[in-house]
Coordinates of C-alpha atoms and ligand atoms in Angstrom, one line a residue:
M1 CA 115.5 117.2 74.4
R2 CA 118.2 117.5 77.0
Q3 CA 121.0 115.1 77.8
I4 CA 119.8 113.4 80.9
I5 CA 122.6 111.7 82.8
S6 CA 126.4 111.4 83.2
A7 CA 127.8 111.9 86.6
V8 CA 128.5 115.6 86.4
C9 CA 125.2 116.4 85.0
V10 CA 123.5 114.5 87.7
L11 CA 125.8 116.1 90.2
A12 CA 124.5 119.4 88.9
L13 CA 120.9 118.5 89.7
L14 CA 121.4 117.7 93.3
S15 CA 121.2 119.3 96.5
L16 CA 124.0 119.6 99.0
G17 CA 123.4 117.5 101.9
A18 CA 124.4 118.5 105.5
G19 CA 127.7 117.6 107.1
C20 CA 130.7 116.0 105.7
T21 CA 132.6 113.0 106.5
G22 CA 136.2 112.0 106.3
A23 CA 137.5 115.6 106.9
S24 CA 140.7 115.6 108.9
T25 CA 141.9 118.3 111.2
T26 CA 145.5 118.2 110.0
A27 CA 146.6 120.2 107.0
P28 CA 146.2 118.1 103.8
T29 CA 149.1 117.2 101.5
A30 CA 149.3 117.0 97.7
A31 CA 149.3 113.3 98.1
D32 CA 146.0 113.5 100.1
A33 CA 144.4 115.6 97.3
K34 CA 145.3 113.0 94.7
K35 CA 144.0 110.3 96.9
F36 CA 140.8 112.2 97.4
L37 CA 140.4 112.8 93.6
D38 CA 141.0 109.2 92.9
Q39 CA 138.4 108.2 95.4
V40 CA 135.9 110.7 93.9
D41 CA 136.5 109.3 90.5
R42 CA 136.0 105.6 91.5
T43 CA 132.9 106.5 93.6
L44 CA 131.2 108.7 91.0
T45 CA 131.9 106.2 88.3
R46 CA 130.2 103.3 90.3
L47 CA 127.3 105.4 91.6
S48 CA 126.6 107.0 88.3
L49 CA 126.4 103.7 86.6
D50 CA 123.9 102.5 89.2
A51 CA 121.9 105.7 88.9
N52 CA 121.8 105.6 85.1
R53 CA 120.7 102.0 85.0
A54 CA 117.9 102.7 87.7
G55 CA 117.0 105.9 85.7
W56 CA 116.8 104.1 82.5
V57 CA 114.6 101.4 83.8
G58 CA 112.5 103.9 85.7
Q59 CA 111.7 105.9 82.6
N60 CA 111.1 102.9 80.4
F61 CA 108.9 100.9 82.7
I62 CA 107.1 103.4 84.9
T63 CA 105.9 101.5 88.1
P64 CA 106.1 102.5 91.7
D65 CA 108.9 100.1 92.2
T66 CA 111.1 101.4 89.4
E67 CA 110.3 104.9 90.5
A68 CA 111.6 104.1 93.9
M69 CA 114.7 102.4 92.6
D70 CA 115.4 105.4 90.4
A71 CA 115.0 107.7 93.3
R72 CA 117.3 105.6 95.4
G73 CA 120.1 105.6 92.7
T74 CA 119.8 109.4 92.3
Q75 CA 119.9 110.0 96.0
A76 CA 123.0 107.8 96.5
L77 CA 124.9 109.8 93.8
A78 CA 123.5 113.0 95.3
D79 CA 124.8 112.3 98.7
A80 CA 128.2 111.4 97.5
S81 CA 128.5 114.4 95.2
S82 CA 127.4 116.7 98.0
R83 CA 129.9 115.2 100.5
F84 CA 132.7 115.6 97.9
A85 CA 131.8 119.3 97.2
K86 CA 132.2 120.2 100.8
E87 CA 135.3 118.0 101.3
A88 CA 136.9 119.7 98.2
V89 CA 137.0 123.0 100.3
R90 CA 139.7 121.4 102.5
F91 CA 142.1 121.5 99.6
D92 CA 141.5 125.2 98.7
T93 CA 144.9 126.6 99.6
L94 CA 147.0 123.6 98.4
D95 CA 149.3 124.0 95.4
L96 CA 148.0 121.4 93.0
P97 CA 148.7 120.5 89.3
A98 CA 146.3 122.4 87.1
D99 CA 144.1 119.4 86.2
Q100 CA 143.7 118.5 89.8
R101 CA 142.9 122.1 90.8
R102 CA 140.2 122.2 88.1
Q103 CA 138.6 119.0 89.3
M104 CA 138.4 120.5 92.8
T105 CA 136.9 123.7 91.5
L106 CA 134.3 121.8 89.4
L107 CA 133.3 119.8 92.3
K108 CA 132.3 123.0 94.1
V109 CA 130.6 124.9 91.2
S110 CA 128.5 122.1 89.7
L111 CA 125.7 122.2 92.2
V112 CA 122.4 123.9 91.1
L113 CA 120.8 123.8 94.6
A114 CA 123.0 124.0 97.7
T115 CA 121.0 123.2 100.7
P116 CA 121.8 124.9 104.1
S117 CA 123.7 122.9 106.7
D118 CA 120.8 123.0 109.1
P119 CA 119.1 119.6 108.5
K120 CA 115.6 121.1 109.0
E121 CA 116.1 124.0 106.6
A122 CA 117.6 121.6 104.1
E123 CA 114.6 119.4 104.2
E124 CA 112.3 122.4 103.9
L125 CA 114.2 123.5 100.9
T126 CA 114.0 120.1 98.9
T127 CA 110.4 119.9 100.0
L128 CA 109.6 123.2 98.5
V129 CA 111.2 122.4 95.1
S130 CA 109.3 119.0 95.0
A131 CA 106.1 120.8 95.8
M132 CA 106.5 123.5 93.1
R133 CA 107.5 120.9 90.6
G134 CA 104.3 118.9 91.4
E135 CA 102.1 122.0 91.2
Y136 CA 103.4 122.8 87.9
G137 CA 103.0 119.1 86.7
R138 CA 99.5 118.9 88.0
G139 CA 98.7 122.4 86.6
K140 CA 95.4 122.7 84.8
W141 CA 93.0 125.4 83.9
C142 CA 89.3 124.8 84.0
R143 CA 87.0 126.8 81.7
D144 CA 84.2 125.8 84.1
A145 CA 85.4 124.8 87.6
A146 CA 82.2 122.7 88.0
K147 CA 83.0 120.7 84.9
P148 CA 86.2 118.5 85.1
E149 CA 85.8 117.8 81.3
S150 CA 86.4 121.5 80.6
C151 CA 89.9 121.4 82.3
L152 CA 92.9 121.8 80.1
N153 CA 96.5 120.7 80.9
I154 CA 99.7 122.1 79.5
D155 CA 99.5 120.0 76.2
D156 CA 96.0 121.1 75.6
I157 CA 96.8 124.8 76.2
T158 CA 99.9 124.5 74.0
K159 CA 97.8 123.3 71.2
V160 CA 95.3 126.1 71.5
L161 CA 98.1 128.6 71.5
A162 CA 99.7 127.0 68.5
T163 CA 96.6 126.4 66.3
S164 CA 93.8 128.8 67.4
R165 CA 93.5 132.1 65.4
N166 CA 90.7 133.3 67.6
E167 CA 92.1 136.1 69.8
K168 CA 89.6 135.7 72.5
E169 CA 90.1 131.9 72.8
I170 CA 93.9 132.3 72.7
R171 CA 93.7 135.0 75.4
A172 CA 91.5 133.0 77.7
A173 CA 93.8 130.0 77.4
W174 CA 97.0 132.2 78.0
E175 CA 95.5 133.8 81.1
G176 CA 94.1 130.3 82.1
W177 CA 97.5 128.8 82.2
H178 CA 99.0 131.6 84.2
T179 CA 96.5 130.9 86.9
I180 CA 98.6 127.9 88.1
A181 CA 101.3 130.0 89.3
P182 CA 100.2 132.5 92.0
P183 CA 100.0 129.7 94.7
M184 CA 103.8 129.1 94.1
K185 CA 104.8 132.7 94.9
K186 CA 105.2 132.4 98.6
E187 CA 106.9 129.1 98.1
Y188 CA 109.3 130.6 95.7
Q189 CA 110.2 133.4 98.0
R190 CA 111.0 131.0 100.8
F191 CA 112.9 128.8 98.3
A192 CA 115.1 131.7 97.2
E193 CA 115.9 132.5 100.8
L194 CA 116.9 129.0 101.7
S195 CA 118.9 128.2 98.6
N196 CA 120.8 131.5 99.0
K197 CA 121.7 130.5 102.6
G198 CA 123.1 127.2 101.1
A199 CA 125.0 129.0 98.4
K200 CA 126.5 131.4 100.9
E201 CA 127.8 128.5 103.0
L202 CA 129.7 127.4 99.9
G203 CA 131.2 130.9 99.6
F204 CA 129.0 132.3 96.9
A205 CA 127.2 135.6 97.2
D206 CA 123.9 134.0 96.3
T207 CA 122.5 131.3 94.2
G208 CA 122.6 133.2 91.0
A209 CA 126.3 133.9 91.6
M210 CA 126.9 130.2 92.2
W211 CA 125.2 129.4 88.8
R212 CA 127.2 132.0 87.0
A213 CA 130.5 130.8 88.6
R214 CA 130.6 127.7 86.3
Y215 CA 131.4 129.6 83.2
D216 CA 135.2 130.0 83.9
M217 CA 135.0 133.8 84.3
A218 CA 134.0 136.2 87.1
P219 CA 130.2 136.1 87.5
D220 CA 129.7 139.7 86.7
A221 CA 131.9 139.4 83.6
F222 CA 129.8 136.6 82.4
A223 CA 126.6 138.7 82.7
K224 CA 128.3 141.5 80.8
E225 CA 129.2 139.0 78.0
L226 CA 125.6 138.0 77.7
D227 CA 124.5 141.5 77.1
R228 CA 127.3 141.9 74.5
L229 CA 125.9 138.9 72.5
Y230 CA 122.3 140.2 72.8
E231 CA 123.5 143.7 71.4
Q232 CA 125.1 142.0 68.4
L233 CA 121.8 140.3 67.6
R234 CA 119.4 143.1 68.3
P235 CA 119.3 144.7 64.9
L236 CA 118.1 141.4 63.4
Y237 CA 115.7 140.7 66.2
L238 CA 114.2 144.2 65.7
Q239 CA 113.6 143.8 62.1
L240 CA 111.8 140.3 62.7
H241 CA 109.8 141.8 65.5
A242 CA 108.6 144.8 63.4
Y243 CA 107.7 142.5 60.5
V244 CA 105.7 140.1 62.7
R245 CA 104.0 142.9 64.4
A246 CA 102.8 144.4 61.0
K247 CA 101.5 140.9 60.0
L248 CA 99.8 140.3 63.3
H249 CA 98.2 143.8 63.2
K250 CA 96.7 142.9 59.7
K251 CA 95.4 139.7 61.1
Y252 CA 94.1 140.8 64.5
G253 CA 93.5 144.5 64.1
D254 CA 94.2 146.9 67.0
V255 CA 94.7 144.2 69.6
V256 CA 98.2 144.4 68.0
P257 CA 99.5 147.9 68.1
E258 CA 101.2 149.4 65.1
K259 CA 104.0 150.6 67.3
G260 CA 105.0 149.1 70.7
P261 CA 105.4 145.8 72.0
L262 CA 103.9 142.6 70.6
P263 CA 101.1 140.9 72.6
A264 CA 102.6 138.0 74.3
H265 CA 99.8 135.6 73.7
L266 CA 99.6 135.8 70.0
L267 CA 103.0 134.4 69.0
G268 CA 101.9 130.8 68.8
N269 CA 103.6 129.7 72.2
I270 CA 102.7 130.2 75.8
W271 CA 105.9 132.0 76.6
A272 CA 106.4 133.6 73.1
Q273 CA 109.8 131.7 73.0
D274 CA 109.3 130.1 69.6
W275 CA 107.1 131.7 66.9
S276 CA 107.3 128.8 64.5
N277 CA 103.6 128.1 65.0
I278 CA 102.5 131.3 63.3
Y279 CA 104.4 130.8 60.2
D280 CA 101.1 130.7 58.2
V281 CA 100.3 134.1 59.5
V282 CA 103.6 135.7 58.6
A283 CA 104.7 133.6 55.6
P284 CA 106.5 135.6 52.8
A285 CA 104.6 135.4 49.5
N286 CA 106.1 133.2 46.7
A287 CA 108.6 131.6 49.1
D288 CA 106.9 128.2 49.6
V289 CA 109.8 125.8 49.6
G290 CA 107.8 123.3 47.6
Y291 CA 108.5 120.2 49.7
S292 CA 107.7 119.0 53.2
L293 CA 110.2 116.7 54.9
T294 CA 107.4 115.3 57.1
D295 CA 105.4 114.4 53.9
I296 CA 108.4 112.7 52.4
L297 CA 109.1 110.7 55.5
K298 CA 105.5 109.7 55.7
R299 CA 105.1 108.8 52.0
R300 CA 108.3 106.6 52.1
K301 CA 107.1 105.1 55.4
T302 CA 110.6 105.7 56.8
S303 CA 110.9 103.7 60.0
A304 CA 112.1 105.3 63.2
T305 CA 115.2 103.0 63.0
N306 CA 116.0 104.4 59.5
M307 CA 115.6 107.9 60.7
V308 CA 118.2 107.4 63.4
K309 CA 120.5 105.5 60.9
T310 CA 120.4 108.6 58.7
G311 CA 121.4 110.8 61.6
E312 CA 124.3 108.3 62.6
H313 CA 125.3 108.3 59.0
F314 CA 126.0 112.0 59.0
F315 CA 128.3 111.7 62.0
V316 CA 130.0 108.8 60.4
S317 CA 130.5 110.9 57.1
L318 CA 132.4 113.3 59.3
G319 CA 134.9 110.6 60.4
F320 CA 133.2 109.4 63.7
A321 CA 133.1 105.7 64.4
P322 CA 129.6 104.2 64.1
L323 CA 127.5 103.8 67.1
P324 CA 128.1 100.4 68.9
K325 CA 125.8 97.5 68.3
T326 CA 124.4 97.9 71.9
F327 CA 123.0 101.3 70.9
W328 CA 120.7 99.6 68.4
E329 CA 119.8 96.9 70.8
R330 CA 119.1 99.0 73.9
S331 CA 117.6 102.3 72.6
L332 CA 114.0 103.2 72.7
F333 CA 112.7 104.6 69.4
V334 CA 109.0 103.9 69.3
R335 CA 106.3 104.3 71.9
P336 CA 105.5 101.0 73.5
R337 CA 101.9 99.8 73.3
D338 CA 101.9 98.0 76.5
R339 CA 103.5 100.2 79.1
E340 CA 104.0 103.8 80.4
V341 CA 107.3 105.4 79.4
V342 CA 108.8 108.9 79.5
C343 CA 108.7 110.0 76.0
H344 CA 110.5 113.3 76.3
A345 CA 113.5 112.8 74.1
S346 CA 116.9 112.2 75.8
A347 CA 120.4 110.8 75.3
W348 CA 122.2 108.5 77.7
D349 CA 125.6 107.1 78.3
I350 CA 124.7 104.5 80.8
D351 CA 128.3 103.5 81.7
N352 CA 129.9 106.7 80.9
V353 CA 131.9 104.9 78.2
D354 CA 130.1 103.5 75.3
D355 CA 126.8 102.1 76.4
L356 CA 125.0 105.0 74.5
R357 CA 121.4 105.1 73.9
I358 CA 118.6 107.4 73.0
K359 CA 115.0 107.3 74.3
M360 CA 112.5 108.9 72.2
C361 CA 109.1 108.1 70.8
I362 CA 109.8 109.0 67.1
D363 CA 107.1 110.1 64.7
Q364 CA 107.7 110.6 60.9
T365 CA 108.1 114.3 61.2
A366 CA 110.7 116.8 60.2
E367 CA 110.8 118.0 63.8
D368 CA 111.7 114.5 65.2
F369 CA 114.2 114.2 62.3
T370 CA 115.9 117.3 63.7
T371 CA 115.5 116.0 67.2
I372 CA 117.4 112.8 66.4
H373 CA 120.4 114.9 65.3
H374 CA 120.1 116.8 68.5
E375 CA 120.1 113.7 70.6
L376 CA 122.9 111.9 68.7
G377 CA 125.0 115.1 69.2
H378 CA 124.9 114.3 72.9
N379 CA 125.9 110.7 72.3
F380 CA 128.9 111.5 70.0
Y381 CA 129.9 114.2 72.5
Q382 CA 129.7 111.7 75.4
R383 CA 131.8 109.1 73.6
A384 CA 134.4 111.7 72.6
Y385 CA 135.3 112.4 76.2
D386 CA 134.9 108.9 77.6
T387 CA 138.6 108.4 78.6
L388 CA 138.9 111.6 80.8
P389 CA 138.4 111.6 84.6
M390 CA 134.8 111.4 85.5
I391 CA 134.5 115.0 86.6
F392 CA 135.6 116.1 83.1
R393 CA 133.1 113.9 81.2
D394 CA 130.9 116.7 80.4
S395 CA 130.6 119.6 77.9
A396 CA 132.9 122.6 77.9
N397 CA 130.0 124.6 79.4
D398 CA 126.4 123.5 79.5
G399 CA 125.6 125.4 76.2
F400 CA 128.1 123.3 74.3
H401 CA 126.2 120.0 74.9
E402 CA 123.0 121.4 73.7
A403 CA 124.6 123.1 70.7
T404 CA 126.4 120.0 69.2
G405 CA 123.5 118.1 67.7
D406 CA 121.8 121.4 66.6
T407 CA 125.0 122.3 64.7
I408 CA 124.7 119.1 62.7
A409 CA 120.9 119.8 62.2
L410 CA 121.9 123.1 60.4
S411 CA 123.6 121.0 57.9
V412 CA 120.4 119.2 56.9
T413 CA 119.9 121.6 53.9
P414 CA 117.8 120.7 50.8
E415 CA 121.0 120.0 49.1
Y416 CA 122.0 117.5 51.6
L417 CA 118.4 115.9 51.4
V418 CA 119.1 115.5 47.7
K419 CA 122.5 113.9 48.3
I420 CA 121.1 111.2 50.6
G421 CA 118.1 110.6 48.2
L422 CA 115.2 111.9 50.4
L423 CA 114.5 114.8 47.8
D424 CA 114.7 114.8 44.0
K425 CA 115.6 118.3 43.5
A426 CA 116.5 121.3 45.9
P427 CA 114.3 124.4 45.6
D428 CA 116.1 127.4 43.9
A429 CA 117.5 130.3 45.9
S430 CA 114.3 132.4 45.4
R431 CA 112.7 130.0 48.0
D432 CA 115.4 130.7 50.7
I433 CA 113.4 133.4 52.3
G434 CA 110.7 130.9 53.3
L435 CA 113.2 128.6 54.8
L436 CA 115.1 131.3 56.6
M437 CA 111.9 132.8 57.9
S438 CA 110.7 129.5 59.4
K439 CA 114.2 129.0 61.1
A440 CA 114.2 132.7 62.3
L441 CA 110.8 132.2 64.0
E442 CA 112.4 129.4 66.0
K443 CA 115.9 130.5 66.6
V444 CA 116.0 134.3 66.3
A445 CA 112.7 134.7 68.3
F446 CA 114.1 132.5 71.1
I447 CA 117.2 134.6 71.7
P448 CA 115.8 137.3 74.0
F449 CA 113.7 134.8 75.8
G450 CA 116.7 132.6 76.5
L451 CA 118.1 135.6 78.4
V452 CA 115.1 136.7 80.4
I453 CA 114.4 133.7 82.7
D454 CA 117.8 133.7 84.4
Q455 CA 118.2 137.5 84.2
W456 CA 115.1 137.6 86.4
R457 CA 116.3 134.8 88.7
W458 CA 119.6 136.5 89.2
K459 CA 117.9 139.6 90.3
V460 CA 115.6 137.6 92.7
F461 CA 118.5 135.7 94.2
S462 CA 120.6 138.8 94.6
G463 CA 117.8 140.7 96.3
E464 CA 117.6 143.4 93.6
V465 CA 114.1 142.3 92.9
A466 CA 112.1 142.1 96.2
P467 CA 109.1 139.6 96.4
D468 CA 106.6 142.4 96.0
R469 CA 108.0 143.2 92.7
Y470 CA 108.5 139.6 91.3
N471 CA 105.9 140.0 88.6
S472 CA 106.4 143.5 87.6
A473 CA 110.2 142.8 87.2
W474 CA 109.4 139.8 85.1
W475 CA 107.3 141.8 82.7
D476 CA 109.9 144.7 82.6
L477 CA 112.6 142.2 81.5
R478 CA 110.3 140.7 78.8
L479 CA 109.6 144.1 77.5
K480 CA 113.2 145.2 77.5
Y481 CA 114.6 142.1 75.8
Q482 CA 111.6 140.5 73.9
G483 CA 109.5 143.6 73.3
V484 CA 106.4 141.7 74.4
A485 CA 103.8 142.7 76.7
P486 CA 100.9 140.7 78.4
P487 CA 97.3 140.9 77.0
S488 CA 96.0 142.3 80.2
A489 CA 97.4 144.0 83.3
R490 CA 99.4 141.7 85.4
G491 CA 99.6 142.7 89.0
D492 CA 102.3 141.8 91.6
Q493 CA 99.8 139.5 93.3
L494 CA 100.3 137.2 90.3
F495 CA 103.5 135.0 89.7
D496 CA 103.9 134.7 85.8
P497 CA 107.4 133.4 85.9
G498 CA 106.1 130.3 87.8
A499 CA 104.1 129.3 84.6
K500 CA 107.3 128.4 83.0
Y501 CA 108.6 125.0 83.8
H502 CA 112.3 125.8 84.5
V503 CA 111.3 128.2 87.3
P504 CA 109.4 125.9 89.6
D505 CA 111.7 122.9 88.6
N506 CA 114.8 125.1 89.4
T507 CA 116.6 124.4 86.2
P508 CA 119.1 127.0 85.0
Y509 CA 118.1 128.3 81.6
M510 CA 121.2 130.2 80.2
R511 CA 122.5 127.1 78.5
Y512 CA 119.7 127.4 75.9
F513 CA 120.7 130.9 75.1
L514 CA 124.4 129.9 74.9
A515 CA 123.6 126.9 72.7
N516 CA 121.5 129.1 70.3
V517 CA 124.5 131.4 69.9
L518 CA 127.1 128.6 69.7
E519 CA 125.5 126.3 67.1
F520 CA 125.7 129.1 64.5
Q521 CA 129.2 129.9 65.5
F522 CA 130.1 126.1 65.3
H523 CA 128.3 125.9 62.0
R524 CA 130.3 128.8 60.5
A525 CA 133.6 127.4 61.6
L526 CA 132.9 124.0 60.4
S527 CA 131.5 125.1 57.1
K528 CA 134.8 127.0 56.6
A529 CA 136.8 123.9 57.5
A530 CA 134.6 122.1 55.0
G531 CA 135.5 124.6 52.3
C532 CA 132.0 125.8 51.8
T533 CA 131.9 129.1 49.8
A534 CA 128.1 129.3 49.6
P535 CA 126.0 131.6 51.7
L536 CA 126.2 130.1 55.3
H537 CA 122.6 129.0 55.3
R538 CA 123.2 126.7 52.2
C539 CA 126.3 125.1 53.7
S540 CA 126.3 121.4 54.8
I541 CA 129.4 119.8 56.4
Y542 CA 128.2 116.4 55.2
E543 CA 131.2 114.1 54.3
S544 CA 133.7 116.6 55.4
K545 CA 136.5 114.9 57.4
A546 CA 138.2 118.3 57.9
A547 CA 135.1 119.6 59.7
G548 CA 134.8 116.2 61.6
D549 CA 138.4 116.7 62.9
K550 CA 137.6 120.3 64.1
L551 CA 134.5 119.1 65.8
N552 CA 136.2 116.2 67.5
A553 CA 139.0 118.5 68.7
M554 CA 136.5 120.4 70.7
L555 CA 134.3 117.4 71.8
S556 CA 137.3 115.4 73.1
L557 CA 138.3 118.0 75.6
G558 CA 135.1 117.4 77.4
L559 CA 135.1 119.7 80.6
S560 CA 138.9 119.3 81.1
K561 CA 139.8 122.8 80.0
P562 CA 138.0 126.2 80.4
W563 CA 135.4 126.6 77.6
P564 CA 137.3 129.3 75.7
D565 CA 140.0 126.6 75.0
A566 CA 137.4 124.2 73.7
L567 CA 135.9 126.9 71.5
E568 CA 139.3 127.9 70.2
A569 CA 140.1 124.2 69.3
M570 CA 137.1 124.2 66.9
T571 CA 136.6 127.8 65.8
G572 CA 140.1 129.5 66.3
S573 CA 138.4 132.1 68.5
R574 CA 138.3 132.3 72.3
Q575 CA 135.2 134.5 72.3
M576 CA 131.5 133.6 71.8
D577 CA 130.3 135.5 68.7
A578 CA 126.7 136.0 67.7
S579 CA 127.8 137.5 64.4
A580 CA 127.5 134.0 62.8
I581 CA 123.7 134.2 63.4
L582 CA 123.7 137.4 61.4
D583 CA 125.8 135.8 58.7
Y584 CA 123.3 132.9 58.5
F585 CA 120.3 135.2 58.3
R586 CA 121.8 137.9 56.2
P587 CA 119.4 137.4 53.1
L588 CA 116.4 137.4 55.5
Q589 CA 117.7 140.5 57.3
A590 CA 117.9 142.5 54.0
W591 CA 114.5 141.2 52.9
L592 CA 113.0 142.2 56.4
E593 CA 114.5 145.6 56.1
E594 CA 112.8 146.1 52.6
Q595 CA 109.5 144.9 54.0
N596 CA 109.8 147.2 57.0
K597 CA 110.5 150.3 55.0
G598 CA 108.4 153.2 56.3
V599 CA 107.4 151.1 59.4
A600 CA 108.4 152.0 62.9
V601 CA 111.0 149.6 64.2
G602 CA 111.3 148.8 68.0
W603 CA 108.9 149.2 70.8
Ligands
ZN701 ZN1 119.6 118.2 74.5

């Protein structure tokens, strides 16, 4: 569900190649800087278009040929981006207009992986990342090593975690999946060494500091900011945690302690990052919302195209122009019967102007209905910044891109479904607890997990956590933030972080935490602009041009200004604020406090 391409995003995925060309020995002038940036703009525009086209075809018609073309397009863009990042250093001491200075800075901070200048080490590093990615992708756990048919892949294991209510079976699957990771431990250690070397060559203390440098504030200040947001949310999380623990204790007995941490395997998800799948175990009594959007969509035989049209209509109701004709001609909405495609939902802007598309295999489910809004959020964002210089055609920070569509999805309230004719009558307020509980299991449960992955990686990159403590540090953090513990002892010979995709894939994760905080802050600001006086969880900004104007004020800035400016343009505040989450879940928090009376809270 992430936005795939646009030059800056791609740039962020790439490694920094060795050497740089075109560097001159004489001191550069302001005119040289302008010329350089013009060249960067032209080159990235051209290479990004090529890479996007090849990427689109590669993912829509998977063959060895299209895969090779895709890789070639990506590589060409990678090489150019790496070269530009190094060349930008040449202009470091020059006095430049603010927007040019910002472009120079962004060129340097947008790399996720900086390869060392030694070509052998650079190759070793990129090979390590591909190897770990491959090991994860091929990861399987076999109940019986002699029987290939007993092997489960990630989809199978995900399903066991989501649907089984047999503790032994769940535990075996959870432990089974984690067996894919220990072989990656040595590789990860070497990977961290080499990627730090590359980051240092670019002037960063280590890879983690390089990742944090892209947030328009000092890396340490950013880390403090995250802890502040977590502290705002902690009281709500503690209530949810205690309530879920009591319900699980009732269901599973002493495997779940009455006090102390939750067992990580019983929350319906391999990483305990989303607890939605155990809604049936923790559902509040008498709070059945009385309808299922999935059932409605199926009963009406709503086509995939019409589901997307409904999403588009929401944005249009806010004052945005309809999507171009080519969107409907070129997008992929339904899994083709005759070829292999990458079905993972994504949003594209092929020409970085208005050749917008989504690629998704849509089912008639409430989940996909939400995902459509998420992907369209990327598309409307991409179009809002399409006249800026290429380097600025991205979101204010990476959390903003992910938050935009989810903000709109928060407006898909029962009253909204009534307005567009999908539902006859909205359930009364007594059912709100059910709706809020299911949303909290997804959004509130995720918050601490969203912090843990990069907290762990930052400590690994900085050397604070040495390789012999990789696993214990991982579980220390999961205990500290999530209040979860593994179902059995996990020694330091294991490598449990490697069992989460984003670690072997080397994808930064903090964006998902930020998005989770921002979407509620956006929703609160836009609801206010829309004049909504109802409780926040009942507000929908549908048909509000005033809300649309505020949203567009933020979107159209792209990455051209520091993110606090973009945030201010929409919300009036320059600070991220998790109190909007508390506002949204206020009735649930009061209800949870009532349920948890006399029960120990915390771990
Ligand atoms: Zn996304």
